[in-house]
Coordinates of C-alpha atoms in Angstrom, one line a residue:
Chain A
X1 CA -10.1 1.6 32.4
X2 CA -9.3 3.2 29.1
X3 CA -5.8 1.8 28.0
X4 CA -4.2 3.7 24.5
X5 CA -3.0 1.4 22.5
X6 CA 1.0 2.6 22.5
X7 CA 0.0 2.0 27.0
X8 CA -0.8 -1.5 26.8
X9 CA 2.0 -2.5 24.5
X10 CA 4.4 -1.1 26.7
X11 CA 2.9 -2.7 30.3
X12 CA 3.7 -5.9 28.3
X13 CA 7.2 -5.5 27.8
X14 CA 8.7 -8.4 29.3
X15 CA 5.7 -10.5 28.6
X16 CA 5.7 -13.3 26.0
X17 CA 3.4 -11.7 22.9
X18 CA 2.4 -13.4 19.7
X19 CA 2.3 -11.3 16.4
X20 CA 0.3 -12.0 13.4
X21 CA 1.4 -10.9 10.4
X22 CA 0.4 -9.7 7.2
X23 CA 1.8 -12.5 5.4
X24 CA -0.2 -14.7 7.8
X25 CA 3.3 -15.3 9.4
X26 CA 2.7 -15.8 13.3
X27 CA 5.8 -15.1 15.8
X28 CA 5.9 -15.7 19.9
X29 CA 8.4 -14.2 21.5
X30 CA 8.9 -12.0 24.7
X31 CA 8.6 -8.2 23.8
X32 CA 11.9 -6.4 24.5
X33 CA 10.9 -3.3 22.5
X34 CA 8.5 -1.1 20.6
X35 CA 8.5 2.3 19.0
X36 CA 6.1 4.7 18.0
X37 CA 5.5 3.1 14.6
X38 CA 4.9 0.0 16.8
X39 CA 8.3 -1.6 15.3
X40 CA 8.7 -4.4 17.7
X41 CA 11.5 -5.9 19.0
X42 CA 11.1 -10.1 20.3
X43 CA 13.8 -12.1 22.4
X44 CA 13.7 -15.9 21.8
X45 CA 11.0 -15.7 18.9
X46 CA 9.5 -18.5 17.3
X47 CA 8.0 -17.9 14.0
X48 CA 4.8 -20.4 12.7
X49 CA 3.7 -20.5 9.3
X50 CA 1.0 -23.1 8.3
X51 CA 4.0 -25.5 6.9
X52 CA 7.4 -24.7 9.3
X53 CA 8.4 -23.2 12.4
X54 CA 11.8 -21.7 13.4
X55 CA 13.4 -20.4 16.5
X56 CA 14.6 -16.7 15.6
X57 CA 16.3 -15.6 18.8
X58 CA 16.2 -12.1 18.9
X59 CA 13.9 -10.4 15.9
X60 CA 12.9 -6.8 14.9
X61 CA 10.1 -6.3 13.1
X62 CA 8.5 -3.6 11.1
X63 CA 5.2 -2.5 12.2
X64 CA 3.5 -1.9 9.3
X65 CA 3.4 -5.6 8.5
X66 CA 2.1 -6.8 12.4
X67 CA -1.7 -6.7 11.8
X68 CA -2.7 -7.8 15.9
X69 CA -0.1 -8.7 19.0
X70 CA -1.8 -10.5 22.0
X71 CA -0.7 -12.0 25.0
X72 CA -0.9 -15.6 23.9
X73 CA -2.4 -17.1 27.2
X74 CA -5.6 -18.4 27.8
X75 CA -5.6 -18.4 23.8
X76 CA -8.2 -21.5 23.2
X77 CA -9.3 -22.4 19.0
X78 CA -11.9 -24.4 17.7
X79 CA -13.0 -25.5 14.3
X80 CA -16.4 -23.2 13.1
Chain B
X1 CA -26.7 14.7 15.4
X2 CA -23.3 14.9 13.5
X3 CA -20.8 12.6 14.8
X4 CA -16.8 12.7 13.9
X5 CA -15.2 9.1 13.1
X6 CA -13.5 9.3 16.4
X7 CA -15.8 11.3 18.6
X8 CA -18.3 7.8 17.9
X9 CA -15.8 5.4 18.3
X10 CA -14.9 6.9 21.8
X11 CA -18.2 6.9 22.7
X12 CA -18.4 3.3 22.2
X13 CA -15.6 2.6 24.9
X14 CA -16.3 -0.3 27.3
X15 CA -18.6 -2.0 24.6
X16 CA -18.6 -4.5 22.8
X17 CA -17.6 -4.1 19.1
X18 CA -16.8 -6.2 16.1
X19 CA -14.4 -5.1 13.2
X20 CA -13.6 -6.4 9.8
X21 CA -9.9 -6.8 9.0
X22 CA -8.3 -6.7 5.6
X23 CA -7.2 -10.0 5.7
X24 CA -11.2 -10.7 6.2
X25 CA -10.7 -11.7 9.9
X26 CA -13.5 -10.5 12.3
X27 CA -13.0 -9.6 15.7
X28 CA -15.1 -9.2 18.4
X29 CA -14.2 -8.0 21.3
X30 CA -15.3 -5.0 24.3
X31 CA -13.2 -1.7 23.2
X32 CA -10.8 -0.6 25.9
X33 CA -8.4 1.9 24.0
X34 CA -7.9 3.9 20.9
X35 CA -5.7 6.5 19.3
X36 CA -5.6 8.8 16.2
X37 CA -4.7 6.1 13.8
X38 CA -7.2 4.0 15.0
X39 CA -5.2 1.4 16.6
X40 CA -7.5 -0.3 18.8
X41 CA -7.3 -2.1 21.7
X42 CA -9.9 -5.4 22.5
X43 CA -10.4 -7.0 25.7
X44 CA -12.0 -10.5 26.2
X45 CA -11.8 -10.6 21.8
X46 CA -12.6 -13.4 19.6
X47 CA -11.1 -13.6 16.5
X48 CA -13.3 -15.2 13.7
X49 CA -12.3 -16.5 10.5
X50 CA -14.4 -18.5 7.8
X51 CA -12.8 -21.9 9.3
X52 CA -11.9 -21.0 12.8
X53 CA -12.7 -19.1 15.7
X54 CA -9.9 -18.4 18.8
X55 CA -10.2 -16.6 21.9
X56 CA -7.1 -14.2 22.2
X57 CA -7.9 -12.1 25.4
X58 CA -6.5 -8.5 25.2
X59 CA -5.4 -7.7 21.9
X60 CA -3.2 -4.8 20.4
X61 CA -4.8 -3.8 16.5
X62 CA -3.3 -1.7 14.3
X63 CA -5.1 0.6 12.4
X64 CA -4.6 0.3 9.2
X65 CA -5.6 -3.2 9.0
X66 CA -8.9 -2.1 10.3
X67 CA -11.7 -1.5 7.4
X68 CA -15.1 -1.4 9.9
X69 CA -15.7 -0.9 13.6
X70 CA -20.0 -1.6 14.2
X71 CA -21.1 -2.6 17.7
X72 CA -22.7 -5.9 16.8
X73 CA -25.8 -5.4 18.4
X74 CA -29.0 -6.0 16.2
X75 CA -26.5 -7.3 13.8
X76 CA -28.3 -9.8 11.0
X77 CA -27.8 -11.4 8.2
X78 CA -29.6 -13.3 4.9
X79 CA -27.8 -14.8 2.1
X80 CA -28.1 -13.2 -1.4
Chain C
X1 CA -21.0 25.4 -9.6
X2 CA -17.1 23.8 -8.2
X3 CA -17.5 21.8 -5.0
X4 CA -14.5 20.0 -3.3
X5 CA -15.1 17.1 -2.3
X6 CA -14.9 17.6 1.3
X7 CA -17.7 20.0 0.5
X8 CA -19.8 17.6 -1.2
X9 CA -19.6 15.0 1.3
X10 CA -20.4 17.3 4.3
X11 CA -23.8 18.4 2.1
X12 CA -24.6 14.7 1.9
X13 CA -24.8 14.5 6.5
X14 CA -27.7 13.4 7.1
X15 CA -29.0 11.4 3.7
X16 CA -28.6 8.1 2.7
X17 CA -25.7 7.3 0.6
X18 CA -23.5 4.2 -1.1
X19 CA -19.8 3.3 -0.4
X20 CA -18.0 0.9 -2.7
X21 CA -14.7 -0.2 -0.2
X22 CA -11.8 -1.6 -1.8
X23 CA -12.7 -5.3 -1.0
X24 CA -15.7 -4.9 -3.2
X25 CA -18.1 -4.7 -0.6
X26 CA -20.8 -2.1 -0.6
X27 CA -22.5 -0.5 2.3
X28 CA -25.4 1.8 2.6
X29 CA -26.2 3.8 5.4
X30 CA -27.1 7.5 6.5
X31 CA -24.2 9.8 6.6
X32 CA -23.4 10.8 10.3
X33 CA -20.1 12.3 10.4
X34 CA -16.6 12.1 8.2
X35 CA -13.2 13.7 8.9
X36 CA -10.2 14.8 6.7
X37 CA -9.5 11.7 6.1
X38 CA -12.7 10.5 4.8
X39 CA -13.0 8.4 7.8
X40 CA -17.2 7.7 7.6
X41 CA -19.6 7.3 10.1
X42 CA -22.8 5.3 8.7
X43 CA -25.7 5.2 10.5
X44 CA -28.7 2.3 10.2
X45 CA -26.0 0.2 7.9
X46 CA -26.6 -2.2 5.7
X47 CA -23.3 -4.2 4.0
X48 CA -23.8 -6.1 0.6
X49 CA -21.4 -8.3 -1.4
X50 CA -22.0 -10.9 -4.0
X51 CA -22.8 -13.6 -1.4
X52 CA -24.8 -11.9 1.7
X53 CA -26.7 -8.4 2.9
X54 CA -26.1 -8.2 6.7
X55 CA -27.8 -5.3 8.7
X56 CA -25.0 -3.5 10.8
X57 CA -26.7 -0.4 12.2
X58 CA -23.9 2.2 13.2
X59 CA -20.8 1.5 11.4
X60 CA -17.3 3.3 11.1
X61 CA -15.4 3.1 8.3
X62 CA -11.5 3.5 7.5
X63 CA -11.5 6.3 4.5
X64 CA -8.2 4.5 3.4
X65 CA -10.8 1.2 2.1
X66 CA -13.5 3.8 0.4
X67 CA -13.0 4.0 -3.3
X68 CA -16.7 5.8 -4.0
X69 CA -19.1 7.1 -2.6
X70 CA -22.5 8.4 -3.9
X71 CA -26.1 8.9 -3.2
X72 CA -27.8 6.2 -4.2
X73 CA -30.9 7.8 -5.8
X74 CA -31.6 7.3 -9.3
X75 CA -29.2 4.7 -9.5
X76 CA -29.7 2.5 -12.5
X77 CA -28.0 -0.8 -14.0
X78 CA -27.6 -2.9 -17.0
X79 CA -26.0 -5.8 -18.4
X80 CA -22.9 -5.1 -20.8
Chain D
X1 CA 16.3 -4.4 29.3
X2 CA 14.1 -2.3 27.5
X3 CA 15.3 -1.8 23.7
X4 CA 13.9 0.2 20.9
X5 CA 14.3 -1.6 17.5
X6 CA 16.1 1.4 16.1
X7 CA 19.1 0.6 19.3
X8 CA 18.8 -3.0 18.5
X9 CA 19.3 -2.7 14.6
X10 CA 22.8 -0.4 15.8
X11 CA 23.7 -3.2 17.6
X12 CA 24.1 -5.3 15.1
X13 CA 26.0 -3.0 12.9
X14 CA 28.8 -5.4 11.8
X15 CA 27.3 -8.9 12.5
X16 CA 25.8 -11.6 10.0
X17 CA 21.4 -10.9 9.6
X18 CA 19.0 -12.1 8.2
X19 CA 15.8 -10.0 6.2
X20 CA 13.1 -11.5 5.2
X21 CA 11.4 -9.1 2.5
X22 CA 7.9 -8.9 1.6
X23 CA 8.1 -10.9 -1.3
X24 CA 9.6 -13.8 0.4
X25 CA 12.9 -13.8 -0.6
X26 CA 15.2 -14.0 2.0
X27 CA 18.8 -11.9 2.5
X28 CA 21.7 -12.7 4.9
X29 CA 24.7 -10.2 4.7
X30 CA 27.0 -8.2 7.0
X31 CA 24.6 -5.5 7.9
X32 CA 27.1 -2.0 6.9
X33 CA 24.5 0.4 7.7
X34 CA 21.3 1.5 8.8
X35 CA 18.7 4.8 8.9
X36 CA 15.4 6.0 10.5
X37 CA 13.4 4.2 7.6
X38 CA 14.9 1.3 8.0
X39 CA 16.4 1.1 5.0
X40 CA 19.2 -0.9 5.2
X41 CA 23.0 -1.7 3.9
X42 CA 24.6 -5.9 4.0
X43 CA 28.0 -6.5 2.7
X44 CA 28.5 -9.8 1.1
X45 CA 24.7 -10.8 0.6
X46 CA 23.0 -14.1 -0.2
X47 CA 19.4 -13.9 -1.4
X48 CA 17.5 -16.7 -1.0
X49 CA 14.0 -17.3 -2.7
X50 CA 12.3 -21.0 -2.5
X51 CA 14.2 -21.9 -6.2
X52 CA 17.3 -20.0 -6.4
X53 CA 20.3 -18.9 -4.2
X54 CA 22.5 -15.8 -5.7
X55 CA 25.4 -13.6 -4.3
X56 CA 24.6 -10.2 -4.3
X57 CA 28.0 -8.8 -2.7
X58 CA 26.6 -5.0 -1.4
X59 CA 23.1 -4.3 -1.4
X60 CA 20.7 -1.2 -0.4
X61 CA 17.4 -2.8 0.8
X62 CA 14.6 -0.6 0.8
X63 CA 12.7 -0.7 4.3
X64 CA 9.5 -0.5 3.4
X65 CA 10.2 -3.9 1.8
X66 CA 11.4 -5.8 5.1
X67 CA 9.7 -7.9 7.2
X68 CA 11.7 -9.0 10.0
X69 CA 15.3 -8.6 10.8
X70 CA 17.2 -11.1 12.6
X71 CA 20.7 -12.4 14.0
X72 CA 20.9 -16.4 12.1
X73 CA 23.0 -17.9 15.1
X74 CA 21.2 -20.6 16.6
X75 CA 18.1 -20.7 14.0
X76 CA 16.4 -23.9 13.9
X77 CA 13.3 -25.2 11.9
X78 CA 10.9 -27.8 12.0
X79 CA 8.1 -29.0 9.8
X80 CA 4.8 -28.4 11.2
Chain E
X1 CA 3.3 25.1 -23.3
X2 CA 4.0 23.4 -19.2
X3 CA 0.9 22.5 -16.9
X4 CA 1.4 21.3 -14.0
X5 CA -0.9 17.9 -13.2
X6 CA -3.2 19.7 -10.4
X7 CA -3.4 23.0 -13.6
X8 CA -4.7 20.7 -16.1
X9 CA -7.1 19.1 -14.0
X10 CA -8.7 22.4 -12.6
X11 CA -9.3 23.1 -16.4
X12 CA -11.2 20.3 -17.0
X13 CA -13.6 21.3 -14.2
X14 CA -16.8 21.2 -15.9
X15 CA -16.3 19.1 -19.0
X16 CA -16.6 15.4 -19.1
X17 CA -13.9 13.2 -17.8
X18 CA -13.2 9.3 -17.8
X19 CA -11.2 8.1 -15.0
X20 CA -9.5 4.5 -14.4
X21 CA -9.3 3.7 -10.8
X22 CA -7.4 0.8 -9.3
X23 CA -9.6 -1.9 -9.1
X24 CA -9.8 -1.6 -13.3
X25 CA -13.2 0.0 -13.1
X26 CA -14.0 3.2 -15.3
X27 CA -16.2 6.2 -14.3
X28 CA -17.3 9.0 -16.5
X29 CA -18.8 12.0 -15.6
X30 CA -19.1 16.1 -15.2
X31 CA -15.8 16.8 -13.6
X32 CA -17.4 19.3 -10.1
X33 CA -14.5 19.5 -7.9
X34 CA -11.1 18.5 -7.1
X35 CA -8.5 18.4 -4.3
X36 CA -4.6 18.3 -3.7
X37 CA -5.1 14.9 -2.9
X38 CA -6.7 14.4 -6.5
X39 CA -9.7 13.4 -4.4
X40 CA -12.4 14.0 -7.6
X41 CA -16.2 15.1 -7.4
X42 CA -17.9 14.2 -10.9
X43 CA -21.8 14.5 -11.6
X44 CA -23.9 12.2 -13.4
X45 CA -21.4 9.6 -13.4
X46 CA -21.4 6.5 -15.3
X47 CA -19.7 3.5 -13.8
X48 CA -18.3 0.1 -16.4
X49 CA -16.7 -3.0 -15.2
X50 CA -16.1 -5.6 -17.8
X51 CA -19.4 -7.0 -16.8
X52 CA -22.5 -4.3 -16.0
X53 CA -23.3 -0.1 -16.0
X54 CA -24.2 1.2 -13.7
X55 CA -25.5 5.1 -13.5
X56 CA -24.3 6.8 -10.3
X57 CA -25.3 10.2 -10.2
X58 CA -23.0 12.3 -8.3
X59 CA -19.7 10.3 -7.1
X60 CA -16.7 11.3 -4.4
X61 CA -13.5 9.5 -5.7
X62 CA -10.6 8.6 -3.2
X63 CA -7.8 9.9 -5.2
X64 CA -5.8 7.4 -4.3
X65 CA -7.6 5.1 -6.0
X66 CA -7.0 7.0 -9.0
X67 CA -4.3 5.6 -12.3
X68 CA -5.1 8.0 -14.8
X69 CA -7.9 11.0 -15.8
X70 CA -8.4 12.1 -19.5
X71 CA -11.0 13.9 -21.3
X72 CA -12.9 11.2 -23.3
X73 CA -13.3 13.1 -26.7
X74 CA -11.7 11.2 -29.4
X75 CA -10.3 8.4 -27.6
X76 CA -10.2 5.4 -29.8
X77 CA -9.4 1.5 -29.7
X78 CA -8.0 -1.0 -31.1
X79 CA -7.3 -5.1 -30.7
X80 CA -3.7 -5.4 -30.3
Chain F
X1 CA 32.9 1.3 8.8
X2 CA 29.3 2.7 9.0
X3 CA 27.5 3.5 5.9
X4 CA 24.2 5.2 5.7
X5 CA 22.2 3.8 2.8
X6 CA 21.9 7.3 1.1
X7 CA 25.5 7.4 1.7
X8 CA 26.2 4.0 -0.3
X9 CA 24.0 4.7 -3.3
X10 CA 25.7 8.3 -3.7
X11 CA 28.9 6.5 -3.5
X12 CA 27.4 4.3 -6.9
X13 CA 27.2 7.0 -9.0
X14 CA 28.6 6.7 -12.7
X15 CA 28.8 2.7 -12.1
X16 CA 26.6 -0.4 -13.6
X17 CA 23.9 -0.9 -11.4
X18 CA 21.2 -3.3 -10.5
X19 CA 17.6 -2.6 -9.5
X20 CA 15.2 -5.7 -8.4
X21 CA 11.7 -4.0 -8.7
X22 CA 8.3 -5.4 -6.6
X23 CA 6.3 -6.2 -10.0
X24 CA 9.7 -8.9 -9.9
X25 CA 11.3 -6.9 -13.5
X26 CA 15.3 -6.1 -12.8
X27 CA 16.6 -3.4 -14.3
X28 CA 20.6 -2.8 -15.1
X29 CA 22.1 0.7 -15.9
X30 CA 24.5 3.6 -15.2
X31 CA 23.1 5.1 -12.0
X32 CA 23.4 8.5 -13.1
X33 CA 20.9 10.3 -10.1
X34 CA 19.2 9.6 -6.8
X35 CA 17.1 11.3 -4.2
X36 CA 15.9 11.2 -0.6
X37 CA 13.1 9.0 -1.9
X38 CA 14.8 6.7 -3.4
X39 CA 13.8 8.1 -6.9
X40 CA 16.6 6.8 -9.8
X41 CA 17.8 7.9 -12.5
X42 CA 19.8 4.9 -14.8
X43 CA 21.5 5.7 -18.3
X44 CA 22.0 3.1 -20.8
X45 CA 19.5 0.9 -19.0
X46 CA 18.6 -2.6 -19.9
X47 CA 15.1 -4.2 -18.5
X48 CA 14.5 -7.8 -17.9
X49 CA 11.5 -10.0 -16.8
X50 CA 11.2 -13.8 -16.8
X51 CA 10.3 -13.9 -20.2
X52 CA 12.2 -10.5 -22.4
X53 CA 14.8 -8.3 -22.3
X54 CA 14.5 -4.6 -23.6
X55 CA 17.0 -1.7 -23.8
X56 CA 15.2 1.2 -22.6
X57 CA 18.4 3.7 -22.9
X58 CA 18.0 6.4 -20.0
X59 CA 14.9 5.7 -17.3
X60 CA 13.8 7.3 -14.2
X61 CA 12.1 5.0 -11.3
X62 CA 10.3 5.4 -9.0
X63 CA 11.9 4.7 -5.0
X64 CA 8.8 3.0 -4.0
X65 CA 9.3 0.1 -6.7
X66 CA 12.6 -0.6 -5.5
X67 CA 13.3 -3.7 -3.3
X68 CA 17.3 -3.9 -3.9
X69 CA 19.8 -2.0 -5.4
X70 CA 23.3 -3.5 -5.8
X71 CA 26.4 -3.7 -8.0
X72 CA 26.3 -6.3 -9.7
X73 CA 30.0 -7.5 -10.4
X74 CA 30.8 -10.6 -9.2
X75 CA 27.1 -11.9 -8.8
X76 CA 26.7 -15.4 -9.0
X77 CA 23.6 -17.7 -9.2
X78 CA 23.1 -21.2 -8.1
X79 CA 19.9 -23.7 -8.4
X80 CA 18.2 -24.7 -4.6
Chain G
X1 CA 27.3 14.3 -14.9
X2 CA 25.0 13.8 -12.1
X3 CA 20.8 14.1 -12.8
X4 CA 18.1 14.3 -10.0
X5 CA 15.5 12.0 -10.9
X6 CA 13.3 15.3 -11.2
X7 CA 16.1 17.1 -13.3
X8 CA 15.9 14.2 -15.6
X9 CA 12.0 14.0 -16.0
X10 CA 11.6 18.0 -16.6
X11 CA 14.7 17.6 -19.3
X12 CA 12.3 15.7 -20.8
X13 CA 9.2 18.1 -21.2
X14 CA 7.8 18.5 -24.7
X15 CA 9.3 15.0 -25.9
X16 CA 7.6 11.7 -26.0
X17 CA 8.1 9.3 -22.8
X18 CA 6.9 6.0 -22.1
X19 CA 5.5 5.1 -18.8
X20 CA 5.0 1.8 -17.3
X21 CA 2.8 1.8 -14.8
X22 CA 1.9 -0.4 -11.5
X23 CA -1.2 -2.5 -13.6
X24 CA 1.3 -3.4 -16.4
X25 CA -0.2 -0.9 -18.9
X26 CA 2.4 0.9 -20.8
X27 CA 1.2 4.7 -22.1
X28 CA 3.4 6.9 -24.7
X29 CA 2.3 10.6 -25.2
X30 CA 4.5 14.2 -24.9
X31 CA 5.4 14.7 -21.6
X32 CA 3.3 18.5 -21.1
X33 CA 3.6 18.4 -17.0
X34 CA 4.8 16.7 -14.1
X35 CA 5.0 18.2 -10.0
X36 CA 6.6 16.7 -6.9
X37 CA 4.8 13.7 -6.6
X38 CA 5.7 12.4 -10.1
X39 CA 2.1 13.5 -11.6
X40 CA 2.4 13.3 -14.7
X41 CA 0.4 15.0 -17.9
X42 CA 0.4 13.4 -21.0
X43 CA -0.5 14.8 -24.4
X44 CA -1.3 12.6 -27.6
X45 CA -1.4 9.5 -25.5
X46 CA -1.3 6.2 -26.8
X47 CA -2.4 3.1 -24.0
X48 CA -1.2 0.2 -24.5
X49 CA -2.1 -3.6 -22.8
X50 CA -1.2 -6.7 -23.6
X51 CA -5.2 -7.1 -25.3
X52 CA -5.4 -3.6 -26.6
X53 CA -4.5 0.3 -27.4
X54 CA -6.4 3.0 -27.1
X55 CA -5.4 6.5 -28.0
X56 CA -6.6 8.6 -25.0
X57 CA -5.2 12.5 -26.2
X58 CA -4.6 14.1 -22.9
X59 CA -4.2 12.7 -19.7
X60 CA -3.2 13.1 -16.3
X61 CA -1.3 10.0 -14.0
X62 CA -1.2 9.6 -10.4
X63 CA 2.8 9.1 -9.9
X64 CA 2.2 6.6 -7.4
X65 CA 1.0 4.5 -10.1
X66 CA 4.5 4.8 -12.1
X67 CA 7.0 2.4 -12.0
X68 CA 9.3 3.9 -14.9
X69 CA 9.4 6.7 -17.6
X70 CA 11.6 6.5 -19.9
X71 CA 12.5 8.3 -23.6
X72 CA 11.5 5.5 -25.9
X73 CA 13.9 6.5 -28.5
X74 CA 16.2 3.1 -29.4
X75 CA 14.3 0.8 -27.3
X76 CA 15.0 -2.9 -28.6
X77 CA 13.6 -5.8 -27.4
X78 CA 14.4 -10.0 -27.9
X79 CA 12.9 -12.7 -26.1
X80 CA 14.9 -14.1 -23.4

């Protein structure tokens, strides 16, 4: 039951993932790659910012700006 | 009756804690994995800000965004 | 009469004492435990900032968002 | 199909990328060279910033000042 | 005639010291104890913010929240 | 084809320099010295912000300021 | 011809500097000590902000808090 955190990143390799960032940047993508300084590496990324979003293709991303990386589905919102 | 940082964080596997984030983001969710940096891994996590609240499922944290860990039970609050 | 301060906070286990974190919040709580990296362990927590108290009970703390930390006793304030 | 983003960045040695830095500014270049702390070399660079476009011709980027890293064929945007 | 940082601050132990830490606040107090980190221990501290003193006793510092130490005698201002 | 960042900046030495610093202030000199850290040394240096210019003659920086570092012949500037 | 940036800042020991530092203040004093980390001791300091100086006498800096030191000898400035 007890997953590290390096073990679960990797069983979702493959996997479409969404990253926030610390610039409040969000990016979808499916993770081809990670390190142990959790650099990450997306195929087919899109990036969302509260004004624009882009398609990326493939992106590599430092890991000290990713702040939380999920698997996006069953990801539901609502206003507080 | 002393407790290291991690020794009480791995004691609190399987349960359901909350954490602050530097970006002021809380997150509640039941603790299924950590490390020595005190990446973190959530399942069934909510993510809370001051306008919204999402479900995100199984999340990935990374430590350093991380400023407390409290399991939220008994948790209660009165304004200033 | 020279105490490092590892020393010092290792004499505080046990007593109450006062963290100011980097985000201005302060919290107040028995000291349980601490590592090298000043990674704290309150215990019977309470959080304050300028808008709310909350009561968290047992509460881990990030050293890297601890600016100060003192025992609260005899603390006094005044205006400038 | 598994890469790590050190592989990834190699693979690019010679192509057009595109950095986005920390502090917004964008950088697209010929990317020349590359080491373990991702700092990175482009040849014939154009920073971008929201106001201003400049060419830079050879630039050292610092990594701990990069965000993401990415290949700029097939980018698209949209407004949100 | 050449002290090294961590030489002058061991000879300060016991005398009075006014530190600026990061968030602009200054504390002055009985320098105790001191670390490689420039983690500080200083006794019956006095904390000033632009707004309110506060008395604090005996205060751990993070070093890294740390800009500058001196010894406070003779220090003098004036409006630019 | 390949260069190694340290490898570039090395190759820099004795020419006209420029340095884009994260507080925004460029900085143009003689790059007379550099180190695994990205430390700099600049001779005949000349320091500009939005709003002055200074000559500051012969300046050492820190690496962990530095966002770019490029030769600045042939730069050229044009209005988004 | 060619300086480490620690050759350079030990050249300068026993000779006024100037240091700017990450919060904007500016502080002139003899340059009595520095170590590996750029930790700096000043003697006969003068602190200077864009409201006020002070004249602190002798101080010690964090180095991760300098952005530049230079020998203010000849420094001009105009507005740009």
């Amino acid at each position: 039951m007890v997953d590290t955190p390096t073990t679960l990143v990797e069983r979702l390799l493959g996997q479409r993932v969404t990253l926030t960032l610390k610039d409040t940047r969000q990016m979808t993508g499916t993770l081809l790659g990670v390190d142990e300084h959790l650099n990450l590496v997306l195929d087919n990324a899109d990036e969302t910012t509260s004004e624009v979003s882009r398609h990326l293709g493939r992106v590599v991303l430092r890991g000290s700006n990713v702040v939380t990386l999920h698997a996006p589905q069953g990801t539901s919102a609502k206003v507080n």
